[in-house]
XYZ file of C-alpha atoms in Angstrom:
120
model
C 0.000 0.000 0.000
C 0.887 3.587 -0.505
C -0.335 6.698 0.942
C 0.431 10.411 -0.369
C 0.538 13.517 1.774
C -0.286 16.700 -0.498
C 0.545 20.189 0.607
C 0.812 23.587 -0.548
C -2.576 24.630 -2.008
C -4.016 28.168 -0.544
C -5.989 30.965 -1.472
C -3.809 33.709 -4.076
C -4.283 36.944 -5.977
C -4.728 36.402 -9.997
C -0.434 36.415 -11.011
C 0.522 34.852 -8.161
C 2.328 31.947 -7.327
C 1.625 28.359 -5.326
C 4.108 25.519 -4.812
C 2.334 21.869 -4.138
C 4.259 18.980 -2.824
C 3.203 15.249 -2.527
C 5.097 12.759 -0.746
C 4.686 9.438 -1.318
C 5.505 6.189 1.106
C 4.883 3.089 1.542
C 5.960 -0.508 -0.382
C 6.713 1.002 -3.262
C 8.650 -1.448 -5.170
C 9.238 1.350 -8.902
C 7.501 4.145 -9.671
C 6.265 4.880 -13.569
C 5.530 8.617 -13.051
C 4.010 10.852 -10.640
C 1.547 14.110 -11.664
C -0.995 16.234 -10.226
C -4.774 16.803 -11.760
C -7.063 18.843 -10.747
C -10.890 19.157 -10.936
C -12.862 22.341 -10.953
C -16.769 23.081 -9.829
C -18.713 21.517 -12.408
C -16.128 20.161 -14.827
C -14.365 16.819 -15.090
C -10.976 15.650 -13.675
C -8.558 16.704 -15.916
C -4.268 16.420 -16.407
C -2.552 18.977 -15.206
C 1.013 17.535 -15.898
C 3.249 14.423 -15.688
C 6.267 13.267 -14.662
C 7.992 9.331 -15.942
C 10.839 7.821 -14.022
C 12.791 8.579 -16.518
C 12.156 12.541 -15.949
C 10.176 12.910 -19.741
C 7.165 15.433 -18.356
C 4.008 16.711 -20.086
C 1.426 19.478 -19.363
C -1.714 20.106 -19.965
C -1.877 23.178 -22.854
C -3.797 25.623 -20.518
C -0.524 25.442 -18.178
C 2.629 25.313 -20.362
C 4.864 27.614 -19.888
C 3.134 28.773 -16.196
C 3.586 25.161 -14.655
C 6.627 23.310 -13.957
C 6.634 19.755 -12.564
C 9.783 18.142 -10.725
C 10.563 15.167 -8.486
C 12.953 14.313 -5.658
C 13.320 10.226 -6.479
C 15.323 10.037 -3.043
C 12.006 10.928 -1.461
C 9.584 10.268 -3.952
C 8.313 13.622 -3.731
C 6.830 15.216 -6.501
C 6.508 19.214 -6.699
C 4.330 21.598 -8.787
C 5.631 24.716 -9.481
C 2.489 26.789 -10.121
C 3.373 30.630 -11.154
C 1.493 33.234 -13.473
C -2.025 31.905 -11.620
C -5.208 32.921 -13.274
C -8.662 32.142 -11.854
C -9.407 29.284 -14.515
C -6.927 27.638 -12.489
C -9.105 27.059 -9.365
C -9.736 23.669 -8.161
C -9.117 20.811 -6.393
C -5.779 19.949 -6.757
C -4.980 15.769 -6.561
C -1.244 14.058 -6.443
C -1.224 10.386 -8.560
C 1.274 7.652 -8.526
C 1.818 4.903 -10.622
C 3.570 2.252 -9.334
C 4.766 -0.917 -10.601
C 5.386 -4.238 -8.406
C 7.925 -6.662 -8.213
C 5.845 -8.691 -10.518
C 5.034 -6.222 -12.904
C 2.068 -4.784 -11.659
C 0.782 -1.873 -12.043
C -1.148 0.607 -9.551
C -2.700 3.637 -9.547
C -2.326 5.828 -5.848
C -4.245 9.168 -5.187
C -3.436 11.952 -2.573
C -7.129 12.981 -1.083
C -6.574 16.463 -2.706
C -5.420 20.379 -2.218
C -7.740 23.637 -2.370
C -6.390 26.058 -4.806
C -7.750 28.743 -5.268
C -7.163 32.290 -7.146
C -8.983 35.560 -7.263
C -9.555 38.126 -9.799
């Protein structure tokens, strides 16, 4: 089992900047990739951006160039650099990790999620 520990959502000014972290722990045995998503009032879950193993990352187009994604593999702790925040950006922020098993499993963990929100 594996349990995440999100931290760093808040309430911001339109412009501003947030920085989430998610620890993960547990019997973690490899780790595919890590990301965050996020889901807003009314709308779906949705990608916000992606991080492999091998440190190949990918963002959703409504964050490029405003997001960044990194992660500490010593800790597996993954961070989301969130700057240039504009209200669309409001939501429920959730960690994921995929994990992969000595046998070749594959697993799907979620953090129980991080209140961002920005005004105008």
């Amino acid at each position: 089992q594996v349990q995440l520990v999100e931290s760093g959502g808040g309430l911001v000014q339109a412009g501003g900047s947030l920085r989430l972290s998610c620890a993960a722990s547990g019997s973690i045995f490899s780790i595919n990739a890590m990301g965050w998503y996020r889901q807003a009032p009314g709308k779906q879950r949705e990608l916000v951006a992606r991080i492999t193993g091998g440190g190949s990352a990918n963002y959703a187009d409504s964050v490029k160039g405003r997001f960044t994604i990194s992660r500490a593999s010593a800790h597996n702790t993954v961070y989301l650099q969130m700057n240039s925040l504009k209200p669309e950006d409001t939501a429920v922020y959730y960690c994921n990790v995929q994990t992969r098993s000595s046998l070749g499993f594959v697993y799907d963990y979620w953090g129980q999620g991080t209140q961002v929100t920005v005004s105008s």
